[in-house]
Amino acid sequence: MDAVISGFGNPMEQDNTRLAARLRERDPDVLDELIERFQHRLFRYLLSLTGDKSKAEDLFQETWLRVLERGHQYRPRWRFEVWLFSIARNLVIDMSRLKKGASLDQMMDTESGLGFDPAARQPSPLDETLAEEETKRMTQFLQQIPAAFREVLTLRFQEELPLEDVASVIGAPLSTVKSRLYRALEKLREVIEEKVV
Amino acid sequence: MNLEIHERARKLIGVARVEGIAVKDREWLDEHLAACSACSDEAEALASAIRSVALPVSVDPDVVRRTSQLVRKRAHQMQDDRARALPLWIAAATSVALMVVTTPYVWASFVWLSGVTQTQLVVWQLAFCMWWFMPVTVIGMAAAWRQANGRQI
């Protein structure tokens, strides 16, 4: 978490100080605001980890309950989304431990064949027609990427988190994050090339 | 162009995406990509792969609404629990404060009582210890009872 420490007295930290105070009070209004603001980012991240829409939805609820319960542990020097993603990740790990034999490490294994189910959305019929083919194609690519690779790809390129924040979320050294990203990109490229050919 | 140059370009394309590259390297890479269609295709393939990560997913509004309701309900429940636990904490604090303040007097009383009743040293010292731990034990039991009944202290 140290990597997400920001400079003392900056506006972000002032906002986070107010946020931390409200989280300590377990103010339901602040939770509503946070859910509204981070819903899509959290869901995408959970989906990238689990590869399953209904699991991601369950974990989505669990994550916000955990935020409520552990709100007093949040520190203003942390970026909220990094803390949020860390909580979500721990819940996914807990869930994996509950399932006999499943773990995040095993989700790394492409042979385990964990699928990827894109979340339901409510597009217009036109959007649906236009996006359907592309989404289908992309989903096929992502189905073949291990969860741990999808995770770093999502955090770095979709959530656009700095590498240090990615390292904080996944609790790994920066060097591991970098090498995992390079391997993930390589894998993604291979998958795309295979599909194109 | 030799193979090493293409290898360098290929490496820089990846590094630029993952961790960023120096301005000097960026200039060199841009120049190379403008001249080399194979490396340029490579860069485009990587860009396309990265774009593919961004699936257009969003949460079902029903899930968001249910989550919000659940969180709100749990927040109120926790606030109620905290309010209910307050008298217990006050009782505990008062009890400990009283114990500390009265300890010398109680000790003296036990000494006097043991003299009057001719009790063995170890017996009245044990009795004193029991007196000391009794409030903590009672409060601990109350707290355990509340937790067993689904209330958080």
mmCIF file of C-alpha atoms in Angstrom:
data_model
loop_
_atom_site.group_PDB
_atom_site.id
_atom_site.type_symbol
_atom_site.label_atom_id
_atom_site.label_comp_id
_atom_site.label_asym_id
_atom_site.label_seq_id
_atom_site.Cartn_x
_atom_site.Cartn_y
_atom_site.Cartn_z
ATOM 1 C CA MET A 1 0.000 0.000 0.000
ATOM 2 C CA ASP A 2 2.978 2.293 0.479
ATOM 3 C CA ALA A 3 3.260 2.701 -3.260
ATOM 4 C CA VAL A 4 -0.012 4.574 -3.363
ATOM 5 C CA ILE A 5 1.019 7.103 -0.778
ATOM 6 C CA SER A 6 0.509 10.557 -2.158
ATOM 7 C CA GLY A 7 2.113 13.836 -1.184
ATOM 8 C CA PHE A 8 1.118 15.359 2.137
ATOM 9 C CA GLY A 9 -1.622 17.951 2.095
ATOM 10 C CA ASN A 10 -2.543 17.649 -1.571
ATOM 11 C CA PRO A 11 -6.193 17.942 -2.689
ATOM 12 C CA MET A 12 -6.551 14.206 -3.188
ATOM 13 C CA GLU A 13 -5.438 13.576 0.352
ATOM 14 C CA GLN A 14 -7.832 16.203 1.682
ATOM 15 C CA ASP A 15 -10.703 14.538 -0.171
ATOM 16 C CA ASN A 16 -9.557 11.167 1.083
ATOM 17 C CA THR A 17 -9.402 12.478 4.653
ATOM 18 C CA ARG A 18 -13.070 13.423 4.415
ATOM 19 C CA LEU A 19 -13.820 10.092 2.797
ATOM 20 C CA ALA A 20 -11.978 8.199 5.545
ATOM 21 C CA ALA A 21 -13.917 10.078 8.226
ATOM 22 C CA ARG A 22 -17.223 9.206 6.596
ATOM 23 C CA LEU A 23 -16.199 5.598 6.121
ATOM 24 C CA ARG A 24 -15.276 5.417 9.818
ATOM 25 C CA GLU A 25 -18.767 6.654 10.661
ATOM 26 C CA ARG A 26 -20.221 4.009 8.324
ATOM 27 C CA ASP A 27 -22.201 6.699 6.569
ATOM 28 C CA PRO A 28 -24.501 4.872 4.098
ATOM 29 C CA ASP A 29 -24.659 7.945 1.845
ATOM 30 C CA VAL A 30 -20.941 7.863 1.196
ATOM 31 C CA LEU A 31 -21.204 4.175 0.323
ATOM 32 C CA ASP A 32 -23.943 5.000 -2.172
ATOM 33 C CA GLU A 33 -21.738 7.637 -3.754
ATOM 34 C CA LEU A 34 -18.816 5.246 -3.953
ATOM 35 C CA ILE A 35 -20.916 2.449 -5.434
ATOM 36 C CA GLU A 36 -22.221 4.833 -8.057
ATOM 37 C CA ARG A 37 -18.752 6.087 -8.883
ATOM 38 C CA PHE A 38 -16.792 2.833 -8.917
ATOM 39 C CA GLN A 39 -19.433 0.281 -9.938
ATOM 40 C CA HIS A 40 -18.239 -0.345 -13.480
ATOM 41 C CA ARG A 41 -14.549 -0.361 -12.650
ATOM 42 C CA LEU A 42 -15.011 -2.773 -9.770
ATOM 43 C CA PHE A 43 -17.264 -5.047 -11.765
ATOM 44 C CA ARG A 44 -14.849 -5.157 -14.706
ATOM 45 C CA TYR A 45 -12.028 -6.035 -12.354
ATOM 46 C CA LEU A 46 -14.036 -8.777 -10.658
ATOM 47 C CA LEU A 47 -15.068 -10.125 -14.018
ATOM 48 C CA SER A 48 -11.467 -10.183 -15.183
ATOM 49 C CA LEU A 49 -10.552 -12.205 -12.095
ATOM 50 C CA THR A 50 -13.430 -14.647 -11.965
ATOM 51 C CA GLY A 51 -14.378 -14.876 -15.622
ATOM 52 C CA ASP A 52 -17.912 -15.471 -14.466
ATOM 53 C CA LYS A 53 -20.707 -12.915 -14.457
ATOM 54 C CA SER A 54 -22.770 -14.313 -11.582
ATOM 55 C CA LYS A 55 -19.709 -14.803 -9.365
ATOM 56 C CA ALA A 56 -18.609 -11.282 -10.177
ATOM 57 C CA GLU A 57 -22.038 -9.970 -9.169
ATOM 58 C CA ASP A 58 -21.951 -11.840 -5.842
ATOM 59 C CA LEU A 59 -18.464 -10.586 -5.169
ATOM 60 C CA PHE A 60 -19.521 -7.084 -6.132
ATOM 61 C CA GLN A 61 -22.017 -7.090 -3.245
ATOM 62 C CA GLU A 62 -19.555 -8.715 -0.871
ATOM 63 C CA THR A 63 -16.895 -6.164 -1.709
ATOM 64 C CA TRP A 64 -19.104 -3.215 -0.807
ATOM 65 C CA LEU A 65 -20.175 -4.892 2.423
ATOM 66 C CA ARG A 66 -16.511 -5.420 3.230
ATOM 67 C CA VAL A 67 -15.817 -1.754 2.461
ATOM 68 C CA LEU A 68 -18.521 -0.837 4.962
ATOM 69 C CA GLU A 69 -17.183 -3.178 7.625
ATOM 70 C CA ARG A 70 -13.511 -2.333 7.111
ATOM 71 C CA GLY A 71 -14.034 1.373 6.411
ATOM 72 C CA HIS A 72 -12.142 2.302 9.572
ATOM 73 C CA GLN A 73 -9.014 0.684 8.114
ATOM 74 C CA TYR A 74 -8.916 2.983 5.091
ATOM 75 C CA ARG A 75 -6.149 5.599 5.212
ATOM 76 C CA PRO A 76 -6.358 8.940 3.372
ATOM 77 C CA ARG A 77 -2.907 8.497 1.866
ATOM 78 C CA TRP A 78 -4.204 5.543 -0.157
ATOM 79 C CA ARG A 79 -6.004 5.907 -3.441
ATOM 80 C CA PHE A 80 -9.495 4.625 -2.821
ATOM 81 C CA GLU A 81 -9.705 2.489 -5.948
ATOM 82 C CA VAL A 82 -6.477 0.696 -5.082
ATOM 83 C CA TRP A 83 -7.834 -0.135 -1.631
ATOM 84 C CA LEU A 84 -11.136 -1.188 -3.177
ATOM 85 C CA PHE A 85 -9.479 -3.480 -5.708
ATOM 86 C CA SER A 86 -7.333 -5.009 -2.956
ATOM 87 C CA ILE A 87 -10.447 -5.837 -0.950
ATOM 88 C CA ALA A 88 -12.095 -7.314 -4.025
ATOM 89 C CA ARG A 89 -9.024 -9.382 -4.800
ATOM 90 C CA ASN A 90 -8.865 -10.783 -1.272
ATOM 91 C CA LEU A 91 -12.501 -11.782 -1.526
ATOM 92 C CA VAL A 92 -11.839 -13.587 -4.802
ATOM 93 C CA ILE A 93 -8.947 -15.423 -3.135
ATOM 94 C CA ASP A 94 -11.180 -16.331 -0.169
ATOM 95 C CA MET A 95 -13.807 -17.603 -2.582
ATOM 96 C CA SER A 96 -11.198 -19.619 -4.472
ATOM 97 C CA ARG A 97 -10.020 -21.197 -1.219
ATOM 98 C CA LEU A 98 -13.556 -22.194 -0.370
ATOM 99 C CA LYS A 99 -13.829 -23.976 -3.667
ATOM 100 C CA LYS A 100 -11.892 -27.175 -3.304
ATOM 101 C CA GLY A 101 -8.715 -27.101 -5.305
ATOM 102 C CA ALA A 102 -9.239 -23.729 -6.905
ATOM 103 C CA SER A 103 -6.865 -20.862 -6.309
ATOM 104 C CA LEU A 104 -5.675 -17.767 -8.081
ATOM 105 C CA ASP A 105 -2.495 -19.614 -8.951
ATOM 106 C CA GLN A 106 -4.547 -22.264 -10.641
ATOM 107 C CA MET A 107 -6.488 -19.591 -12.430
ATOM 108 C CA MET A 108 -3.084 -18.679 -13.885
ATOM 109 C CA ASP A 109 -3.082 -22.042 -15.570
ATOM 110 C CA THR A 110 -4.472 -21.855 -19.064
ATOM 111 C CA GLU A 111 -5.146 -25.585 -18.959
ATOM 112 C CA SER A 112 -7.668 -25.156 -16.144
ATOM 113 C CA GLY A 113 -9.912 -23.693 -18.801
ATOM 114 C CA LEU A 114 -11.625 -21.034 -16.759
ATOM 115 C CA GLY A 115 -13.978 -19.312 -19.108
ATOM 116 C CA PHE A 116 -14.815 -15.700 -19.530
ATOM 117 C CA ASP A 117 -18.393 -14.641 -19.507
ATOM 118 C CA PRO A 118 -18.915 -11.028 -20.486
ATOM 119 C CA ALA A 119 -21.263 -9.096 -18.267
ATOM 120 C CA ALA A 120 -24.764 -8.349 -19.322
ATOM 121 C CA ARG A 121 -25.294 -4.845 -20.567
ATOM 122 C CA GLN A 122 -28.339 -3.050 -21.741
ATOM 123 C CA PRO A 123 -27.417 -1.542 -25.083
ATOM 124 C CA SER A 124 -29.737 -0.203 -27.694
ATOM 125 C CA PRO A 125 -30.605 -2.623 -30.535
ATOM 126 C CA LEU A 126 -28.242 -0.691 -32.791
ATOM 127 C CA ASP A 127 -25.408 -0.874 -30.256
ATOM 128 C CA GLU A 128 -26.116 -4.517 -29.838
ATOM 129 C CA THR A 129 -25.865 -5.257 -33.532
ATOM 130 C CA LEU A 130 -22.670 -3.256 -33.943
ATOM 131 C CA ALA A 131 -20.947 -4.436 -30.825
ATOM 132 C CA GLU A 132 -22.057 -8.047 -30.862
ATOM 133 C CA GLU A 133 -19.536 -9.283 -33.415
ATOM 134 C CA GLU A 134 -16.660 -7.338 -31.948
ATOM 135 C CA THR A 135 -17.452 -8.295 -28.355
ATOM 136 C CA LYS A 136 -17.806 -11.912 -29.356
ATOM 137 C CA ARG A 137 -14.447 -11.839 -31.073
ATOM 138 C CA MET A 138 -12.715 -10.126 -28.158
ATOM 139 C CA THR A 139 -14.331 -12.454 -25.662
ATOM 140 C CA GLN A 140 -12.972 -15.418 -27.568
ATOM 141 C CA PHE A 141 -9.494 -13.940 -27.265
ATOM 142 C CA LEU A 142 -9.837 -13.249 -23.568
ATOM 143 C CA GLN A 143 -11.217 -16.704 -22.846
ATOM 144 C CA GLN A 144 -7.763 -18.047 -23.493
ATOM 145 C CA ILE A 145 -5.931 -15.664 -21.221
ATOM 146 C CA PRO A 146 -5.314 -16.899 -17.652
ATOM 147 C CA ALA A 147 -7.061 -14.939 -14.910
ATOM 148 C CA ALA A 148 -3.861 -13.554 -13.424
ATOM 149 C CA PHE A 149 -2.920 -12.163 -16.840
ATOM 150 C CA ARG A 150 -6.394 -10.737 -17.405
ATOM 151 C CA GLU A 151 -6.122 -9.134 -14.000
ATOM 152 C CA VAL A 152 -2.926 -7.197 -14.701
ATOM 153 C CA LEU A 153 -4.063 -6.306 -18.209
ATOM 154 C CA THR A 154 -7.331 -4.939 -16.844
ATOM 155 C CA LEU A 155 -5.673 -2.968 -14.059
ATOM 156 C CA ARG A 156 -2.967 -1.502 -16.279
ATOM 157 C CA PHE A 157 -4.722 -0.877 -19.575
ATOM 158 C CA GLN A 158 -8.386 -0.583 -18.721
ATOM 159 C CA GLU A 159 -8.229 0.995 -15.278
ATOM 160 C CA GLU A 160 -5.024 2.759 -16.290
ATOM 161 C CA LEU A 161 -3.459 2.308 -12.886
ATOM 162 C CA PRO A 162 0.238 3.114 -12.538
ATOM 163 C CA LEU A 163 2.462 0.057 -12.195
ATOM 164 C CA GLU A 164 3.057 0.809 -8.505
ATOM 165 C CA ASP A 165 -0.688 0.756 -7.865
ATOM 166 C CA VAL A 166 -1.074 -2.503 -9.765
ATOM 167 C CA ALA A 167 1.650 -3.924 -7.529
ATOM 168 C CA SER A 168 -0.223 -2.699 -4.446
ATOM 169 C CA VAL A 169 -3.473 -4.276 -5.567
ATOM 170 C CA ILE A 170 -2.020 -7.667 -6.363
ATOM 171 C CA GLY A 171 0.445 -7.565 -3.478
ATOM 172 C CA ALA A 172 3.436 -8.389 -5.636
ATOM 173 C CA PRO A 173 6.775 -6.668 -6.303
ATOM 174 C CA LEU A 174 6.974 -4.215 -9.178
ATOM 175 C CA SER A 175 9.281 -6.545 -11.096
ATOM 176 C CA THR A 176 6.664 -9.315 -10.918
ATOM 177 C CA VAL A 177 3.979 -6.960 -12.189
ATOM 178 C CA LYS A 178 6.137 -5.932 -15.136
ATOM 179 C CA SER A 179 7.080 -9.449 -16.104
ATOM 180 C CA ARG A 180 3.483 -10.611 -15.726
ATOM 181 C CA LEU A 181 2.348 -7.752 -17.973
ATOM 182 C CA TYR A 182 4.895 -8.605 -20.657
ATOM 183 C CA ARG A 183 3.884 -12.251 -20.534
ATOM 184 C CA ALA A 184 0.225 -11.302 -20.627
ATOM 185 C CA LEU A 185 0.730 -9.107 -23.677
ATOM 186 C CA GLU A 186 2.718 -11.829 -25.353
ATOM 187 C CA LYS A 187 -0.025 -14.333 -24.648
ATOM 188 C CA LEU A 188 -2.707 -11.943 -25.845
ATOM 189 C CA ARG A 189 -0.798 -11.335 -29.047
ATOM 190 C CA GLU A 190 -0.337 -15.052 -29.621
ATOM 191 C CA VAL A 191 -4.032 -15.679 -29.101
ATOM 192 C CA ILE A 192 -5.009 -12.933 -31.490
ATOM 193 C CA GLU A 193 -2.531 -14.113 -34.106
ATOM 194 C CA GLU A 194 -3.840 -17.682 -33.831
ATOM 195 C CA LYS A 195 -7.420 -16.510 -34.255
ATOM 196 C CA VAL A 196 -6.578 -14.255 -37.177
ATOM 197 C CA VAL A 197 -4.623 -17.011 -38.934
ATOM 198 C CA MET B 1 18.579 -2.639 -41.229
ATOM 199 C CA ASN B 2 19.965 -5.512 -39.228
ATOM 200 C CA LEU B 3 18.051 -7.867 -36.952
ATOM 201 C CA GLU B 4 19.273 -6.151 -33.789
ATOM 202 C CA ILE B 5 17.545 -2.939 -34.772
ATOM 203 C CA HIS B 6 14.228 -4.709 -35.267
ATOM 204 C CA GLU B 7 14.709 -6.550 -32.003
ATOM 205 C CA ARG B 8 15.321 -3.262 -30.217
ATOM 206 C CA ALA B 9 12.239 -1.770 -31.829
ATOM 207 C CA ARG B 10 10.141 -4.765 -30.857
ATOM 208 C CA LYS B 11 11.351 -4.553 -27.268
ATOM 209 C CA LEU B 12 10.709 -0.815 -27.076
ATOM 210 C CA ILE B 13 7.167 -1.239 -28.436
ATOM 211 C CA GLY B 14 6.336 -3.459 -25.463
ATOM 212 C CA VAL B 15 8.200 -1.393 -22.878
ATOM 213 C CA ALA B 16 6.532 1.799 -24.125
ATOM 214 C CA ARG B 17 3.124 0.276 -23.426
ATOM 215 C CA VAL B 18 3.916 -1.279 -20.085
ATOM 216 C CA GLU B 19 6.195 1.178 -18.312
ATOM 217 C CA GLY B 20 6.945 3.996 -20.747
ATOM 218 C CA ILE B 21 10.200 4.901 -22.472
ATOM 219 C CA ALA B 22 12.573 7.872 -22.517
ATOM 220 C CA VAL B 23 11.961 10.703 -24.992
ATOM 221 C CA LYS B 24 15.125 9.783 -26.874
ATOM 222 C CA ASP B 25 13.980 6.185 -27.276
ATOM 223 C CA ARG B 26 10.504 7.361 -28.277
ATOM 224 C CA GLU B 27 11.966 9.533 -31.034
ATOM 225 C CA TRP B 28 14.101 6.684 -32.283
ATOM 226 C CA LEU B 29 11.161 4.272 -32.204
ATOM 227 C CA ASP B 30 8.831 6.667 -34.050
ATOM 228 C CA GLU B 31 11.453 7.171 -36.712
ATOM 229 C CA HIS B 32 11.955 3.427 -37.059
ATOM 230 C CA LEU B 33 8.235 2.671 -37.210
ATOM 231 C CA ALA B 34 7.789 5.235 -39.956
ATOM 232 C CA ALA B 35 10.400 3.435 -42.029
ATOM 233 C CA CYS B 36 9.688 -0.221 -41.169
ATOM 234 C CA SER B 37 6.323 -1.675 -42.057
ATOM 235 C CA ALA B 38 6.952 -4.991 -40.224
ATOM 236 C CA CYS B 39 7.666 -3.242 -36.904
ATOM 237 C CA SER B 40 4.825 -0.817 -37.535
ATOM 238 C CA ASP B 41 2.456 -3.774 -37.978
ATOM 239 C CA GLU B 42 3.865 -5.232 -34.784
ATOM 240 C CA ALA B 43 3.100 -1.996 -32.912
ATOM 241 C CA GLU B 44 -0.402 -1.906 -34.341
ATOM 242 C CA ALA B 45 -1.004 -5.539 -33.378
ATOM 243 C CA LEU B 46 -0.017 -4.762 -29.812
ATOM 244 C CA ALA B 47 -2.216 -1.674 -29.712
ATOM 245 C CA SER B 48 -5.097 -3.744 -31.024
ATOM 246 C CA ALA B 49 -4.475 -6.446 -28.403
ATOM 247 C CA ILE B 50 -4.542 -3.853 -25.650
ATOM 248 C CA ARG B 51 -7.750 -2.355 -27.003
ATOM 249 C CA SER B 52 -9.276 -5.817 -26.898
ATOM 250 C CA VAL B 53 -8.897 -5.901 -23.133
ATOM 251 C CA ALA B 54 -11.405 -3.095 -22.825
ATOM 252 C CA LEU B 55 -14.579 -5.129 -23.030
ATOM 253 C CA PRO B 56 -17.731 -3.011 -22.967
ATOM 254 C CA VAL B 57 -19.017 -4.410 -19.684
ATOM 255 C CA SER B 58 -21.199 -2.753 -17.119
ATOM 256 C CA VAL B 59 -23.041 -3.834 -14.003
ATOM 257 C CA ASP B 60 -26.668 -4.802 -14.085
ATOM 258 C CA PRO B 61 -28.549 -1.832 -12.522
ATOM 259 C CA ASP B 62 -30.554 -4.313 -10.425
ATOM 260 C CA VAL B 63 -27.354 -5.604 -8.866
ATOM 261 C CA VAL B 64 -26.278 -2.057 -8.065
ATOM 262 C CA ARG B 65 -29.660 -1.250 -6.517
ATOM 263 C CA ARG B 66 -29.685 -4.446 -4.452
ATOM 264 C CA THR B 67 -26.120 -3.820 -3.312
ATOM 265 C CA SER B 68 -26.959 -0.301 -2.277
ATOM 266 C CA GLN B 69 -29.973 -1.502 -0.270
ATOM 267 C CA LEU B 70 -27.969 -4.274 1.348
ATOM 268 C CA VAL B 71 -25.142 -1.947 2.314
ATOM 269 C CA ARG B 72 -27.568 0.629 3.694
ATOM 270 C CA LYS B 73 -29.368 -2.008 5.761
ATOM 271 C CA ARG B 74 -26.086 -3.385 7.104
ATOM 272 C CA ALA B 75 -24.832 0.151 7.890
ATOM 273 C CA HIS B 76 -27.931 0.865 9.966
ATOM 274 C CA GLN B 77 -27.628 -2.493 11.674
ATOM 275 C CA MET B 78 -24.004 -1.761 12.576
ATOM 276 C CA GLN B 79 -24.886 1.704 13.850
ATOM 277 C CA ASP B 80 -27.622 0.185 16.032
ATOM 278 C CA ASP B 81 -25.205 -2.422 17.352
ATOM 279 C CA ARG B 82 -22.730 0.287 18.214
ATOM 280 C CA ALA B 83 -25.397 2.280 20.033
ATOM 281 C CA ARG B 84 -26.474 -0.794 21.960
ATOM 282 C CA ALA B 85 -22.908 -1.629 22.912
ATOM 283 C CA LEU B 86 -22.266 1.844 24.353
ATOM 284 C CA PRO B 87 -23.791 1.181 27.818
ATOM 285 C CA LEU B 88 -21.675 -1.937 28.105
ATOM 286 C CA TRP B 89 -18.498 -0.025 27.318
ATOM 287 C CA ILE B 90 -19.452 2.698 29.815
ATOM 288 C CA ALA B 91 -20.104 0.055 32.464
ATOM 289 C CA ALA B 92 -16.769 -1.596 31.724
ATOM 290 C CA ALA B 93 -14.850 1.681 31.887
ATOM 291 C CA THR B 94 -16.570 2.727 35.130
ATOM 292 C CA SER B 95 -15.950 -0.647 36.671
ATOM 293 C CA VAL B 96 -12.251 -0.618 35.819
ATOM 294 C CA ALA B 97 -11.878 2.967 37.088
ATOM 295 C CA LEU B 98 -13.577 2.091 40.371
ATOM 296 C CA MET B 99 -11.452 -0.993 40.767
ATOM 297 C CA VAL B 100 -8.246 0.949 40.316
ATOM 298 C CA VAL B 101 -9.322 3.684 42.732
ATOM 299 C CA THR B 102 -10.559 1.315 45.431
ATOM 300 C CA THR B 103 -7.816 -1.296 45.194
ATOM 301 C CA PRO B 104 -5.707 0.026 48.159
ATOM 302 C CA TYR B 105 -8.802 0.129 50.407
ATOM 303 C CA VAL B 106 -9.993 -3.306 49.363
ATOM 304 C CA TRP B 107 -6.508 -4.698 49.859
ATOM 305 C CA ALA B 108 -6.448 -3.217 53.368
ATOM 306 C CA SER B 109 -9.905 -4.665 54.023
ATOM 307 C CA PHE B 110 -8.777 -8.127 52.963
ATOM 308 C CA VAL B 111 -5.707 -7.857 55.207
ATOM 309 C CA TRP B 112 -7.904 -6.822 58.140
ATOM 310 C CA LEU B 113 -10.458 -9.561 57.398
ATOM 311 C CA SER B 114 -7.774 -12.241 57.237
ATOM 312 C CA GLY B 115 -6.476 -11.079 60.625
ATOM 313 C CA VAL B 116 -9.915 -11.196 62.181
ATOM 314 C CA THR B 117 -10.811 -14.607 60.721
ATOM 315 C CA GLN B 118 -7.292 -16.070 61.057
ATOM 316 C CA THR B 119 -7.369 -17.041 57.345
ATOM 317 C CA GLN B 120 -4.242 -18.340 55.610
ATOM 318 C CA LEU B 121 -2.319 -15.834 53.527
ATOM 319 C CA VAL B 122 -2.891 -17.652 50.247
ATOM 320 C CA VAL B 123 -6.669 -17.837 50.782
ATOM 321 C CA TRP B 124 -7.285 -14.131 51.203
ATOM 322 C CA GLN B 125 -4.855 -13.285 48.435
ATOM 323 C CA LEU B 126 -6.816 -15.597 46.129
ATOM 324 C CA ALA B 127 -10.045 -13.971 47.246
ATOM 325 C CA PHE B 128 -8.566 -10.564 46.458
ATOM 326 C CA CYS B 129 -7.592 -11.734 42.945
ATOM 327 C CA MET B 130 -11.073 -13.081 42.380
ATOM 328 C CA TRP B 131 -12.562 -9.775 43.469
ATOM 329 C CA TRP B 132 -10.223 -8.002 41.029
ATOM 330 C CA PHE B 133 -11.162 -10.166 38.051
ATOM 331 C CA MET B 134 -14.876 -10.472 38.797
ATOM 332 C CA PRO B 135 -16.076 -7.337 36.940
ATOM 333 C CA VAL B 136 -13.936 -8.167 33.908
ATOM 334 C CA THR B 137 -15.304 -11.707 33.906
ATOM 335 C CA VAL B 138 -18.889 -10.523 34.195
ATOM 336 C CA ILE B 139 -18.458 -7.991 31.386
ATOM 337 C CA GLY B 140 -16.676 -10.555 29.238
ATOM 338 C CA MET B 141 -19.517 -13.006 29.751
ATOM 339 C CA ALA B 142 -22.061 -10.330 28.857
ATOM 340 C CA ALA B 143 -20.136 -9.495 25.700
ATOM 341 C CA ALA B 144 -19.897 -13.163 24.746
ATOM 342 C CA TRP B 145 -23.606 -13.580 25.338
ATOM 343 C CA ARG B 146 -24.381 -10.607 23.112
ATOM 344 C CA GLN B 147 -22.144 -11.930 20.341
ATOM 345 C CA ALA B 148 -23.695 -15.366 20.606
ATOM 346 C CA ASN B 149 -27.034 -13.666 20.112
ATOM 347 C CA GLY B 150 -25.870 -12.001 16.935
ATOM 348 C CA ARG B 151 -24.980 -8.628 18.365
ATOM 349 C CA GLN B 152 -21.650 -7.006 17.810
ATOM 350 C CA ILE B 153 -19.864 -5.373 20.712
#
